[in-house]
Coordinates of C-alpha atoms in Angstrom, one line a residue:
M19 CA -0.9 30.0 14.0
T20 CA 0.6 28.4 10.9
Q21 CA 2.5 25.1 10.9
E22 CA 5.6 27.2 10.1
A23 CA 5.0 29.2 13.3
E24 CA 4.6 26.0 15.3
D25 CA 7.8 24.5 13.9
I26 CA 9.9 27.1 15.6
Q27 CA 9.6 25.2 18.8
K28 CA 11.7 22.4 17.3
S29 CA 15.3 22.3 18.3
D30 CA 18.1 23.0 15.8
N31 CA 19.0 19.3 15.8
N32 CA 15.5 18.3 14.4
L33 CA 15.9 20.4 11.3
T34 CA 17.1 18.8 8.1
P35 CA 20.2 20.4 6.4
K36 CA 18.0 21.9 3.7
Q37 CA 15.6 23.4 6.3
Q38 CA 18.6 24.7 8.3
K39 CA 20.2 26.3 5.2
Q40 CA 16.8 27.9 4.2
R41 CA 16.2 29.3 7.6
L42 CA 19.7 30.8 7.9
T43 CA 19.4 32.3 4.5
E44 CA 16.0 33.9 5.4
L45 CA 17.5 35.2 8.7
A46 CA 20.4 36.7 6.9
M47 CA 18.2 38.5 4.3
V48 CA 15.7 39.8 6.9
F49 CA 18.3 41.1 9.4
L50 CA 20.6 42.6 6.8
R51 CA 17.7 44.6 5.4
L52 CA 16.5 45.6 8.9
G53 CA 20.0 46.6 9.9
T54 CA 20.2 48.8 6.8
I55 CA 16.9 50.6 7.2
A56 CA 16.3 50.5 11.0
F57 CA 16.6 54.1 11.9
G58 CA 15.1 55.6 15.1
G59 CA 16.5 53.7 18.0
P60 CA 15.5 50.5 19.9
A61 CA 11.8 51.3 19.9
A62 CA 11.7 51.6 16.1
H63 CA 13.9 48.5 15.7
I64 CA 11.5 46.4 17.9
A65 CA 8.5 47.7 15.9
M66 CA 10.1 46.7 12.6
M67 CA 11.0 43.2 14.0
D68 CA 7.4 42.8 15.2
N69 CA 6.0 43.6 11.8
E70 CA 8.5 41.4 10.0
V71 CA 8.6 38.4 12.3
V72 CA 5.0 38.2 13.6
N73 CA 2.9 39.9 10.9
R74 CA 4.6 39.2 7.6
R75 CA 6.4 35.9 8.2
Q76 CA 4.6 34.4 11.2
W77 CA 7.8 32.9 12.6
M78 CA 6.5 33.2 16.1
S79 CA 3.5 34.5 18.1
R80 CA 3.3 38.0 19.4
E81 CA 3.1 36.5 22.9
K82 CA 6.5 34.8 22.3
L83 CA 8.0 38.0 21.0
L84 CA 6.8 39.9 24.1
D85 CA 8.4 37.3 26.3
L86 CA 11.7 37.6 24.5
L87 CA 11.5 41.4 24.7
G88 CA 10.8 41.2 28.4
I89 CA 13.9 39.0 29.0
T90 CA 16.1 41.4 27.0
N91 CA 15.0 44.3 29.3
L92 CA 16.4 42.4 32.3
I93 CA 19.9 41.8 31.0
P94 CA 22.6 44.3 30.1
G95 CA 23.4 45.2 26.5
P96 CA 21.5 46.7 23.5
N97 CA 17.9 45.5 23.7
S98 CA 17.0 45.5 20.0
T99 CA 20.1 43.7 19.0
E100 CA 19.5 41.1 21.7
L101 CA 15.9 40.7 20.4
A102 CA 17.3 40.0 17.0
I103 CA 19.7 37.4 18.4
H104 CA 16.8 35.8 20.3
I105 CA 14.7 35.6 17.2
G106 CA 17.7 34.0 15.3
Y107 CA 18.1 31.4 18.1
E108 CA 14.4 30.5 18.2
R109 CA 14.4 30.2 14.4
A110 CA 17.6 28.2 13.7
G111 CA 19.5 27.4 16.9
W112 CA 23.0 28.7 17.7
R113 CA 23.7 29.2 14.0
G114 CA 20.7 31.4 13.7
L115 CA 21.8 33.3 16.8
L116 CA 25.1 34.2 15.1
V117 CA 23.5 34.9 11.7
A118 CA 20.7 37.2 12.9
G119 CA 22.8 39.1 15.3
T120 CA 25.7 39.6 13.0
C121 CA 23.6 40.6 10.0
F122 CA 21.7 43.1 12.1
I123 CA 24.9 44.7 13.3
F124 CA 27.0 44.6 10.2
P125 CA 25.3 47.3 8.0
A126 CA 25.6 49.9 10.8
M127 CA 29.1 48.8 11.6
A128 CA 30.2 49.3 7.9
I129 CA 28.5 52.7 7.7
V130 CA 30.0 53.9 11.0
W131 CA 33.4 52.6 10.1
T132 CA 33.4 54.5 6.8
L133 CA 32.3 57.7 8.5
A134 CA 35.0 57.2 11.2
A135 CA 37.6 57.1 8.5
I136 CA 36.2 60.3 6.9
Y137 CA 36.1 62.0 10.3
A138 CA 39.6 61.0 11.2
R139 CA 40.8 62.6 8.0
Y140 CA 38.7 65.8 8.0
Q141 CA 37.6 66.1 11.7
T142 CA 34.0 66.5 10.6
V143 CA 31.0 64.3 9.6
P144 CA 28.7 64.4 6.6
Q145 CA 25.5 66.4 7.3
V146 CA 22.5 64.1 7.0
E147 CA 19.8 66.2 8.8
W148 CA 17.6 66.1 5.7
L149 CA 17.6 62.3 6.0
L150 CA 16.4 62.2 9.6
Y151 CA 14.0 65.1 9.0
G152 CA 11.9 62.9 6.7
I153 CA 12.5 59.5 8.4
K154 CA 11.7 60.4 12.0
P155 CA 8.0 61.1 11.4
V156 CA 7.6 57.8 9.6
I157 CA 9.3 56.0 12.5
I158 CA 6.8 57.5 14.9
A159 CA 4.0 55.8 13.0
V160 CA 5.8 52.5 12.8
V161 CA 6.5 52.5 16.6
L162 CA 2.8 53.5 17.3
Q163 CA 1.7 50.4 15.4
A164 CA 4.0 48.2 17.4
V165 CA 2.9 49.7 20.7
W166 CA -0.7 49.1 19.8
N167 CA -0.2 45.5 18.6
L168 CA 2.1 44.5 21.4
G169 CA 0.0 46.3 24.0
K170 CA -3.1 44.3 23.1
K171 CA -1.2 41.2 24.1
A172 CA 0.6 42.6 27.1
A173 CA -2.5 44.2 28.7
K174 CA -4.0 40.8 29.7
D175 CA -5.8 41.8 32.8
V176 CA -6.2 44.5 35.5
P177 CA -2.7 44.0 37.1
T178 CA -0.9 44.2 33.7
I179 CA -2.9 47.3 32.7
I180 CA -2.0 48.9 36.0
A181 CA 1.7 48.0 35.5
G182 CA 1.7 49.5 32.0
V183 CA 0.2 52.8 33.2
G184 CA 2.6 52.8 36.2
A185 CA 5.5 52.3 33.8
I186 CA 4.4 55.3 31.7
C187 CA 4.2 57.4 34.9
A188 CA 7.6 56.2 36.0
Y189 CA 9.1 57.0 32.7
F190 CA 8.0 60.7 32.9
A191 CA 9.1 60.8 36.5
G192 CA 12.6 59.9 35.4
L193 CA 12.9 56.7 37.5
N194 CA 15.5 54.0 36.7
E195 CA 14.1 51.7 33.9
I196 CA 15.5 48.5 35.3
L197 CA 14.2 49.2 38.8
V198 CA 10.8 50.0 37.3
L199 CA 10.7 46.7 35.4
I200 CA 11.7 44.6 38.4
L201 CA 9.4 46.3 40.8
L202 CA 6.3 46.2 38.5
G203 CA 7.2 42.6 37.5
V204 CA 7.2 41.6 41.2
A205 CA 4.0 43.5 41.9
V206 CA 2.1 41.8 39.1
M207 CA 3.5 38.4 40.2
L208 CA 2.3 38.9 43.8
L209 CA -1.1 40.2 42.7
K210 CA -1.7 37.2 40.5
N211 CA -0.4 34.6 43.0
W212 CA -0.8 36.0 46.5
Q213 CA -3.2 33.1 47.4
S214 CA -1.0 30.5 45.7
R215 CA 2.1 28.7 46.7
G216 CA 5.0 28.0 44.4
N217 CA 8.6 28.2 43.8
I218 CA 9.5 31.8 43.0
T219 CA 13.2 31.4 42.8
G220 CA 13.3 31.3 39.0
A221 CA 11.4 34.6 38.7
F222 CA 14.3 36.4 40.4
L223 CA 17.1 34.7 38.6
L224 CA 17.4 37.2 35.7
P225 CA 17.0 40.5 37.5
F226 CA 19.4 39.3 40.3
S227 CA 22.0 38.5 37.7
G228 CA 21.4 41.9 36.1
V229 CA 22.0 43.6 39.5
L230 CA 25.3 41.7 39.9
A231 CA 26.3 42.8 36.4
Q232 CA 25.9 46.4 37.3
V233 CA 28.1 46.1 40.3
G234 CA 31.2 45.8 38.2
S235 CA 33.8 48.6 38.6
T236 CA 35.8 50.2 35.8
T237 CA 39.6 50.4 35.6
A238 CA 41.8 52.7 33.6
V239 CA 43.5 51.3 30.6
T240 CA 47.1 52.1 30.2
S241 CA 47.8 51.9 26.5
L242 CA 46.0 52.3 23.2
S243 CA 46.2 48.9 21.4
W244 CA 43.3 47.1 19.8
I245 CA 43.5 44.5 22.6
N246 CA 42.9 47.3 25.2
V247 CA 40.0 48.6 23.0
F248 CA 38.5 45.2 22.9
F249 CA 38.6 44.6 26.7
F250 CA 37.4 48.2 27.4
F251 CA 34.2 47.7 25.3
L252 CA 33.8 44.1 26.4
K253 CA 33.5 45.5 30.0
I254 CA 30.9 48.0 28.8
G255 CA 28.9 45.4 27.0
C256 CA 28.8 43.3 30.2
V257 CA 27.5 46.0 32.6
L258 CA 25.7 48.7 30.6
Y259 CA 21.9 49.1 30.7
G260 CA 20.0 51.8 29.0
S261 CA 20.1 54.0 25.9
G262 CA 22.8 55.6 24.0
Y263 CA 22.6 58.6 26.4
V264 CA 23.6 56.2 29.2
L265 CA 26.5 55.1 27.0
L266 CA 27.5 58.7 26.5
A267 CA 27.7 59.3 30.2
F268 CA 29.8 56.2 30.7
L269 CA 32.2 57.0 27.9
Q270 CA 32.5 60.7 29.0
R271 CA 33.7 59.5 32.4
E272 CA 36.1 56.8 31.1
L273 CA 37.5 58.2 27.8
V274 CA 37.4 62.0 28.3
E275 CA 37.7 62.6 32.1
R276 CA 39.7 59.6 33.3
N277 CA 42.0 58.7 30.4
Q278 CA 41.8 61.8 28.2
W279 CA 41.9 59.8 25.1
L280 CA 39.1 61.8 23.4
T281 CA 37.8 65.3 23.6
S282 CA 34.2 65.9 24.6
Q283 CA 33.5 67.1 21.1
Q284 CA 34.9 63.9 19.6
L285 CA 32.8 61.8 21.9
L286 CA 29.6 63.8 21.1
D287 CA 30.4 63.3 17.4
A288 CA 30.8 59.6 17.9
V289 CA 27.5 59.2 19.7
A290 CA 25.8 61.4 17.0
I291 CA 27.1 59.0 14.3
G292 CA 25.6 56.1 16.3
Q293 CA 22.3 57.9 16.6
F294 CA 21.7 59.0 13.0
T295 CA 23.0 55.8 11.3
P296 CA 20.6 52.8 11.1
G297 CA 20.9 49.8 13.4
P298 CA 22.1 49.7 17.0
V299 CA 23.4 52.9 18.6
F300 CA 26.2 50.8 20.3
T301 CA 28.1 50.9 17.0
T302 CA 29.4 54.1 18.5
A303 CA 32.1 51.6 19.7
T304 CA 33.1 51.1 16.0
F305 CA 33.7 54.8 15.6
I306 CA 35.6 55.3 18.9
G307 CA 37.6 52.1 18.3
Y308 CA 38.7 53.5 14.9
L309 CA 39.8 56.8 16.5
L310 CA 41.7 55.0 19.2
A311 CA 43.4 52.2 17.3
G312 CA 42.6 52.4 13.6
N313 CA 40.9 49.6 11.6
A314 CA 41.9 46.9 14.2
G315 CA 40.4 49.1 16.9
A316 CA 37.1 49.5 14.9
I317 CA 36.8 45.7 14.7
A318 CA 37.9 45.1 18.3
G319 CA 35.5 47.8 19.7
T320 CA 32.5 46.3 17.8
I321 CA 33.2 42.7 18.8
G322 CA 33.9 43.7 22.4
I323 CA 30.7 45.7 23.0
F324 CA 28.3 43.2 21.3
L325 CA 29.9 39.8 22.3
P326 CA 28.2 39.8 25.7
A327 CA 24.8 40.1 24.1
F328 CA 25.4 36.9 22.1
V329 CA 26.6 35.0 25.1
L330 CA 23.8 36.3 27.4
V331 CA 21.1 35.4 24.9
W332 CA 22.6 31.9 24.4
V333 CA 22.6 31.3 28.2
V334 CA 19.2 32.9 29.0
N335 CA 17.0 31.9 26.0
P336 CA 16.3 28.3 27.3
W337 CA 14.9 29.8 30.5
V338 CA 12.1 31.7 28.6
S339 CA 9.8 28.6 28.2
K340 CA 10.7 27.4 31.7
L341 CA 9.7 30.7 33.2
R342 CA 6.3 30.4 31.5
Q343 CA 5.8 27.0 33.1
S344 CA 5.9 28.5 36.6
R345 CA 2.9 30.5 37.8
W346 CA 5.0 32.9 39.8
A347 CA 7.6 33.4 37.1
S348 CA 4.9 33.7 34.5
G349 CA 3.2 36.5 36.5
F350 CA 6.6 38.2 36.9
L351 CA 7.2 38.1 33.1
D352 CA 3.6 39.4 32.4
G353 CA 4.4 42.4 34.6
V354 CA 7.8 43.0 32.9
N355 CA 6.1 42.8 29.5
A356 CA 3.5 45.3 30.4
A357 CA 6.0 47.6 32.0
S358 CA 8.3 47.3 28.9
L359 CA 5.4 48.4 26.7
G360 CA 4.6 51.3 29.1
L361 CA 8.2 52.5 28.9
M362 CA 8.1 52.1 25.1
A363 CA 5.0 54.3 25.0
G364 CA 6.8 57.0 27.0
V365 CA 9.8 56.8 24.6
T366 CA 7.3 57.2 21.6
Y367 CA 6.0 60.4 23.1
T368 CA 9.5 61.8 23.5
L369 CA 10.5 60.8 20.0
G370 CA 7.3 62.4 18.7
R371 CA 8.1 65.7 20.3
A372 CA 11.5 65.7 18.6
A373 CA 10.3 64.5 15.2
L374 CA 7.0 66.4 14.7
V375 CA 8.3 70.0 14.3
D376 CA 6.2 71.5 11.5
W377 CA 3.3 70.8 9.2
L378 CA 5.3 68.6 6.8
T379 CA 6.5 66.2 9.5
I380 CA 3.1 66.1 11.1
T381 CA 1.5 65.2 7.7
L382 CA 4.2 62.6 7.1
A383 CA 3.4 61.0 10.4
I384 CA -0.4 60.9 9.8
V385 CA 0.0 59.5 6.3
S386 CA 2.5 56.9 7.5
A387 CA 0.1 55.9 10.3
I388 CA -2.7 55.4 7.8
A389 CA -0.3 53.4 5.6
V390 CA 0.8 51.0 8.4
F391 CA -2.5 50.7 10.3
R392 CA -4.9 50.6 7.3
F393 CA -2.9 49.3 4.3
K394 CA -0.2 47.3 6.2
I395 CA 2.6 48.8 4.0
N396 CA 6.1 47.5 4.8
S397 CA 7.9 49.9 7.0
A398 CA 11.1 49.6 4.8
W399 CA 9.3 51.4 2.0
L400 CA 8.0 54.0 4.3
V401 CA 11.4 54.8 5.7
L402 CA 12.9 55.1 2.1
A403 CA 10.0 57.3 1.1
G404 CA 10.4 59.5 4.2
G405 CA 14.1 60.0 3.5
A406 CA 13.4 60.9 -0.1
I407 CA 10.7 63.4 1.0
G408 CA 13.1 64.9 3.5
L409 CA 15.8 65.3 0.8
V410 CA 13.4 67.0 -1.7
S411 CA 12.1 69.4 1.0
R412 CA 15.6 70.6 1.7
I413 CA 16.6 71.2 -2.0

C-alpha cells in the first residue's frame, strides 16, 4: 500500500488544515461525480466506489472496503450511501462523513426534485428508456469486475467460500437478506473459532441493534406539512432494510392504503423515478415529499430518510477496527463479507437478465467487460458511452 493509503488510519485531528481541505475537496469532487453517473442500483454504486477508492486513488485497501461494506449490510438504510459516508469518515473524519454523503446524494436529489416539479404539473415523467437501454449492459460489466475483485479478498478460506456459495443459494431461494447475513456470519465465526475461547459479545452488537431497529411500529400521520413529511421519512430511514422494492411495499401500505395520500400509480411513478435516475434509490423520498408538501416537503423528505444513515455510520464506524481485533468478531465479519458478495453475485445475475435483451446489449456488455478487466477504463466514461449508444440506437 502507498503512504497515502496508510495515512487514512490517522484521525481527523492529526491532519493539518491544508491536508484537511485537500481531502474534503477530493471527496466532494469524487462523490459529486459518482452521484451524477452512478446508475444501476447499490451493486453498481459499490462497484464504482471500489474502482475509484481502491484501484485509482488507493485511499484504502480492498479488505478495509469489504469490512465497511459488511457493516453497512447490518444496519438499516441505503447501503451504497452508507458506504460513501463510511469512506468520507475514514478519509477526513466527521467533516468527510458529511461531505461524501451529501455530495453523493445531492445530484440525484436535484434531478428527482426537478422531475417531481414536472410531474406535479403534467402528471407524467420524461421517457428515458433509451438511456437505461444503453447504460444497463455497461453496469453489468462494472459490477462483475467489482464482484471479482472483492470476491478474491472475501473468499479467504473454505468457511468463507462456503458462506459465499450459501448466500447465492439463499438469494435465489428468496430468503431474507439480513437473516442470511447474520446466520452465515455466525456460522463462519463458529467454524473458525470453535476450539478457541473469547468474548463474542461484540460480534453480535450490530446485528442485535439491527433487529431492534426493525421492531419499530408505524403510526398514521394526521396532516400534510413538511414537518410530518420529515418525521415520516425519518422513521423509514431508521427501520428500513433492503432494496427499493422493499421501500415500495412499505410506502404502498403507509401512503396509499393507510393514509390515502397518493394513488398506487403515483407511488409507482415515484419509485420508477428513483430507479432510473443516478444515485441512491431512496431519493424517491424527494419525489414523494414534493408531491405531499411542495419544495419544503422535498427537502424534508430527503433529509428525513438519509439522516439516520449519517448518524448510524458516525456511531458504528469506530467499531470496525475493534471488531477486527477480536478473533470471534473478525470471524463473524469475514462471514458477513463473504455472504454480502454472494448476495451481490445473485443481484448481478438478476440485473443481467433484465439488461441483456438483444444482440446490441449483449455486445455492449462484452465490450465493456473487456474495457474494465483488460484496459481498466474508468466506469464513468463507459456509462456515458453506453447512454450515447442507447440514444443513437433509438433514433
